[in-house]
Coordinates of C-alpha atoms in Angstrom, one line a residue:
M279 CA 82.1 95.8 114.8
V280 CA 81.8 93.8 111.6
L281 CA 85.3 92.3 112.0
A282 CA 84.5 91.4 115.6
F283 CA 81.3 89.6 114.5
I284 CA 83.2 87.7 111.8
A285 CA 85.9 86.7 114.2
S286 CA 83.3 85.5 116.7
T287 CA 81.4 83.5 114.1
T288 CA 84.7 81.9 112.9
V289 CA 85.6 80.9 116.5
Q290 CA 82.2 79.4 117.0
A291 CA 82.4 77.4 113.8
E292 CA 85.8 76.0 114.8
Q293 CA 84.5 75.1 118.2
K294 CA 81.6 73.3 116.6
A295 CA 84.1 71.5 114.2
N296 CA 86.2 70.3 117.1
A297 CA 83.1 69.1 119.1
I298 CA 82.1 66.7 116.4
H299 CA 85.0 64.4 117.3
Q300 CA 83.7 63.7 120.8
P301 CA 82.1 60.3 119.9
W302 CA 85.4 59.2 118.3
N303 CA 87.2 60.4 121.4
E304 CA 85.0 58.3 123.6
L305 CA 85.5 55.2 121.4
L306 CA 89.3 55.6 121.5
N307 CA 89.3 56.1 125.3
K308 CA 87.4 52.9 125.6
H309 CA 88.9 50.6 123.0
V310 CA 92.6 51.6 122.7
K311 CA 95.0 50.5 125.4
S312 CA 98.6 51.6 126.1
I313 CA 101.3 48.9 125.9
N314 CA 105.1 48.8 126.2
E315 CA 105.3 51.4 129.0
G316 CA 103.2 53.8 126.9
V317 CA 105.2 53.9 123.7
S318 CA 102.6 52.0 121.7
T319 CA 99.0 50.9 121.8
Q320 CA 96.7 48.1 120.8
A321 CA 93.2 48.4 119.4
D322 CA 90.4 46.3 120.7
Y323 CA 88.7 45.7 117.4
A324 CA 86.2 43.3 119.0
G325 CA 85.2 46.1 121.4
F326 CA 85.0 48.6 118.5
K327 CA 82.8 46.0 116.7
T328 CA 80.2 46.1 119.5
E329 CA 79.9 49.9 119.0
Q330 CA 80.2 50.0 115.3
A331 CA 76.9 51.8 115.0
K332 CA 78.3 54.7 117.1
L333 CA 81.4 54.8 114.9
Q334 CA 79.3 54.8 111.7
T335 CA 77.2 57.7 113.1
Y336 CA 80.4 59.6 113.8
L337 CA 81.7 58.9 110.2
N338 CA 78.3 60.1 108.8
T339 CA 78.8 63.3 110.7
L340 CA 82.2 63.8 109.1
S341 CA 80.7 63.1 105.7
Q342 CA 78.1 65.9 106.2
V343 CA 80.8 68.6 106.6
E344 CA 80.8 70.9 103.6
K345 CA 84.0 71.7 101.8
S346 CA 83.2 75.4 102.1
D347 CA 83.0 75.0 105.9
F348 CA 86.2 73.0 106.0
D349 CA 88.0 75.7 104.0
S350 CA 86.9 78.3 106.5
W351 CA 88.6 76.6 109.4
N352 CA 92.1 77.4 110.6
K353 CA 94.8 74.8 109.7
A354 CA 94.9 73.2 113.1
T355 CA 91.2 72.5 113.0
Q356 CA 91.5 71.1 109.4
L357 CA 94.4 68.9 110.2
A358 CA 92.8 67.4 113.3
F359 CA 89.7 66.7 111.3
L360 CA 91.7 64.9 108.6
I361 CA 93.8 62.8 111.0
N362 CA 90.7 61.8 112.9
A363 CA 88.9 61.0 109.6
Y364 CA 91.8 58.8 108.4
N365 CA 92.1 56.9 111.7
A366 CA 88.3 56.4 112.2
W367 CA 87.8 55.2 108.6
T368 CA 90.7 52.9 109.0
V369 CA 89.1 51.3 112.0
E370 CA 85.8 51.0 110.1
F371 CA 87.6 49.4 107.2
I372 CA 89.1 46.8 109.5
L373 CA 85.7 46.1 111.0
S374 CA 84.2 45.4 107.6
E375 CA 86.0 42.0 107.6
Y376 CA 87.0 41.6 111.3
P377 CA 87.8 39.0 112.8
K378 CA 88.5 37.3 109.5
I379 CA 91.7 39.3 108.8
D380 CA 95.2 39.3 110.1
S381 CA 96.4 42.4 108.4
I382 CA 95.0 45.5 106.7
K383 CA 96.7 44.1 103.5
D384 CA 94.1 41.3 103.5
L385 CA 91.6 43.9 102.5
G386 CA 93.4 44.4 99.2
S387 CA 94.7 42.1 96.6
F388 CA 97.8 41.5 94.5
F389 CA 96.5 44.0 91.9
S390 CA 94.7 46.4 94.3
S391 CA 96.0 48.3 97.3
P392 CA 93.6 48.5 100.3
W393 CA 94.7 52.1 100.7
R394 CA 93.4 53.0 97.2
K395 CA 89.9 51.6 97.6
E396 CA 87.5 54.5 97.2
F397 CA 84.8 54.1 99.9
I398 CA 85.0 57.3 102.0
P399 CA 82.5 60.1 101.4
L400 CA 84.3 63.1 102.5
L401 CA 84.3 66.8 101.6
G402 CA 82.3 66.3 98.5
E403 CA 84.1 63.3 97.0
T404 CA 84.3 59.6 97.4
R405 CA 87.9 59.1 98.6
S406 CA 90.4 56.5 99.6
L407 CA 92.7 56.4 102.6
D408 CA 95.6 57.3 100.3
N409 CA 93.6 60.3 99.0
I410 CA 93.1 61.6 102.6
E411 CA 96.8 61.1 103.5
H412 CA 98.6 62.0 100.3
T413 CA 96.3 64.5 98.7
L414 CA 94.4 66.2 101.6
I415 CA 97.0 66.0 104.3
R416 CA 100.4 65.9 102.4
G417 CA 99.3 67.3 99.1
D418 CA 100.6 70.7 97.9
N419 CA 102.6 70.8 101.2
K420 CA 99.7 72.8 102.6
Y421 CA 100.4 71.9 106.2
N422 CA 104.1 71.0 105.9
E423 CA 103.8 68.9 109.1
P424 CA 106.0 65.8 109.1
R425 CA 104.7 64.7 112.5
I426 CA 101.5 63.6 110.9
H427 CA 103.3 60.3 110.1
F428 CA 103.1 59.5 113.8
A429 CA 99.4 60.4 114.0
V430 CA 97.8 58.6 111.1
N431 CA 97.5 55.0 111.9
C432 CA 97.5 52.1 109.4
A433 CA 96.1 49.4 111.8
S434 CA 99.4 47.6 111.9
I435 CA 102.0 46.7 114.6
G436 CA 104.7 48.6 112.7
C437 CA 102.7 51.8 112.8
P438 CA 103.1 54.5 115.4
A439 CA 100.5 54.2 118.1
L440 CA 96.8 54.8 117.5
R441 CA 96.3 57.6 120.0
E442 CA 93.9 56.9 122.8
Q443 CA 92.2 60.2 122.2
A444 CA 90.9 62.2 119.3
Y445 CA 93.0 65.0 117.8
N446 CA 91.7 68.5 118.4
A447 CA 93.0 71.9 117.3
Q448 CA 93.5 73.3 120.8
H449 CA 96.0 70.6 121.7
L450 CA 97.2 69.5 118.3
E451 CA 100.8 70.8 118.8
Q452 CA 101.2 68.9 122.1
Q453 CA 99.5 65.8 120.7
L454 CA 101.8 65.6 117.6
T455 CA 104.9 66.2 119.8
H456 CA 103.8 63.4 122.1
Q457 CA 103.1 61.0 119.3
T458 CA 106.5 61.7 117.8
T459 CA 108.5 61.2 121.1
R460 CA 106.6 58.0 122.0
F461 CA 107.2 56.5 118.6
L462 CA 110.9 57.3 118.6
A463 CA 111.1 55.9 122.2
D464 CA 109.7 52.5 121.0
K465 CA 112.8 50.4 120.8
T466 CA 111.0 47.8 118.7
R467 CA 110.7 50.4 115.9
N468 CA 113.6 52.8 116.5
Y469 CA 116.9 52.4 118.4
S470 CA 120.6 53.2 118.2
D471 CA 123.6 50.8 118.5
G472 CA 127.1 52.3 118.5
D473 CA 127.5 54.3 115.3
T474 CA 124.3 53.0 113.7
L475 CA 120.8 54.3 114.0
Y476 CA 118.0 51.9 113.2
L477 CA 114.8 53.6 112.2
S478 CA 111.3 52.6 111.1
S479 CA 110.8 52.3 107.4
I480 CA 108.4 55.3 107.8
F481 CA 111.5 57.5 107.7
K482 CA 112.6 55.9 104.5
W483 CA 109.3 56.1 102.7
Y484 CA 108.6 59.7 103.7
Q485 CA 112.1 61.0 104.1
G486 CA 111.4 64.0 101.9
D487 CA 108.7 65.2 104.4
F488 CA 111.3 65.6 107.1
E489 CA 113.5 67.8 104.8
K490 CA 111.0 70.5 103.9
G491 CA 111.5 72.7 106.9
G492 CA 108.1 72.1 108.4
A493 CA 109.8 71.3 111.8
G494 CA 112.6 73.7 111.1
T495 CA 114.6 70.8 109.7
H496 CA 116.1 70.2 106.3
S497 CA 117.4 66.6 106.7
L498 CA 116.3 63.5 108.4
A499 CA 119.2 63.8 110.8
D500 CA 118.1 67.3 111.7
F501 CA 114.7 66.0 112.6
I502 CA 116.0 63.1 114.7
L503 CA 118.2 65.6 116.6
L504 CA 115.1 67.4 117.8
Y505 CA 114.3 64.3 119.9
P506 CA 117.7 62.9 121.2
N507 CA 116.3 61.9 124.6
A508 CA 113.5 59.8 123.0
L509 CA 116.2 57.7 121.4
N510 CA 118.7 57.9 124.3
L511 CA 121.3 59.3 121.9
T512 CA 124.7 60.0 123.5
A513 CA 126.5 63.3 123.0
Q514 CA 128.9 61.4 120.6
Q515 CA 126.0 59.9 118.6
Q516 CA 124.4 63.3 118.3
Q517 CA 127.6 64.8 117.0
Q518 CA 127.9 61.9 114.5
L519 CA 124.4 62.6 113.3
N520 CA 125.1 66.3 113.1
N521 CA 128.3 65.5 111.0
N522 CA 126.5 62.9 108.9
T523 CA 128.9 60.2 110.0
M524 CA 126.3 58.0 111.7
K525 CA 124.9 55.2 109.7
I526 CA 121.2 55.0 109.3
K527 CA 119.5 51.7 108.5
F528 CA 115.8 51.1 108.1
L529 CA 114.0 48.2 109.8
D530 CA 111.4 45.9 108.3
Y531 CA 107.8 46.9 108.8
D532 CA 105.4 44.6 110.6
W533 CA 102.0 44.7 108.8
A534 CA 100.3 42.4 111.3
L535 CA 97.0 43.8 112.8
N536 CA 97.5 45.9 115.9
D537 CA 94.8 43.9 117.6
S538 CA 94.6 43.5 121.4
Q539 CA 93.7 39.8 121.1

């Protein structure tokens, strides 16, 4: 009886945790549009600006979540929370100077990375975007989920698409899979040509994350081979990847703002 009560209470807490993302979901539905046959998106920052108060209310709700409550959630609920927090605060960060910026890099300086600016009150600390991504999400290999790199969005054209809906625990697996396949299918960011595979620099910067077994893979080639259809890889190219005889080159990253203007 006691165990059943505890289980019921935990489920209710996680349902409540997922429900807090509804305002963010509504904003994304309204102000993010699909482009390039669905493999990417653009953000309508001017539209977000008109509803900045709603965004700030949502962020305040995230800030009120206690670390003890967060720790009691299952991993899918935690990860959805952190991805949404990263993306929503990134949009808020852009809006702090929009429309006077052309890139998120404009919010930093030669000596200070914009991703290291501490302005985010979350889980009992004032954090930076880097802290959310590299400490909370990637730190200690707690989630061991390489597909997060296709979910967190840095407000740049080179980034994987900002998803048109909020992440939630119930559909997180499907959402991460879709984000991965749509990014790999974007030929402006990833494509093959003969015996050479051209990939986004994301795969260079975070190659180690694709080699930790989180997706059942222990090399970058192993990970890519999970999604051969997204890249339209031929049987021969797949064999080359499997034999480590296919060249991999990394493309330059486009840091221009992913604005819909």
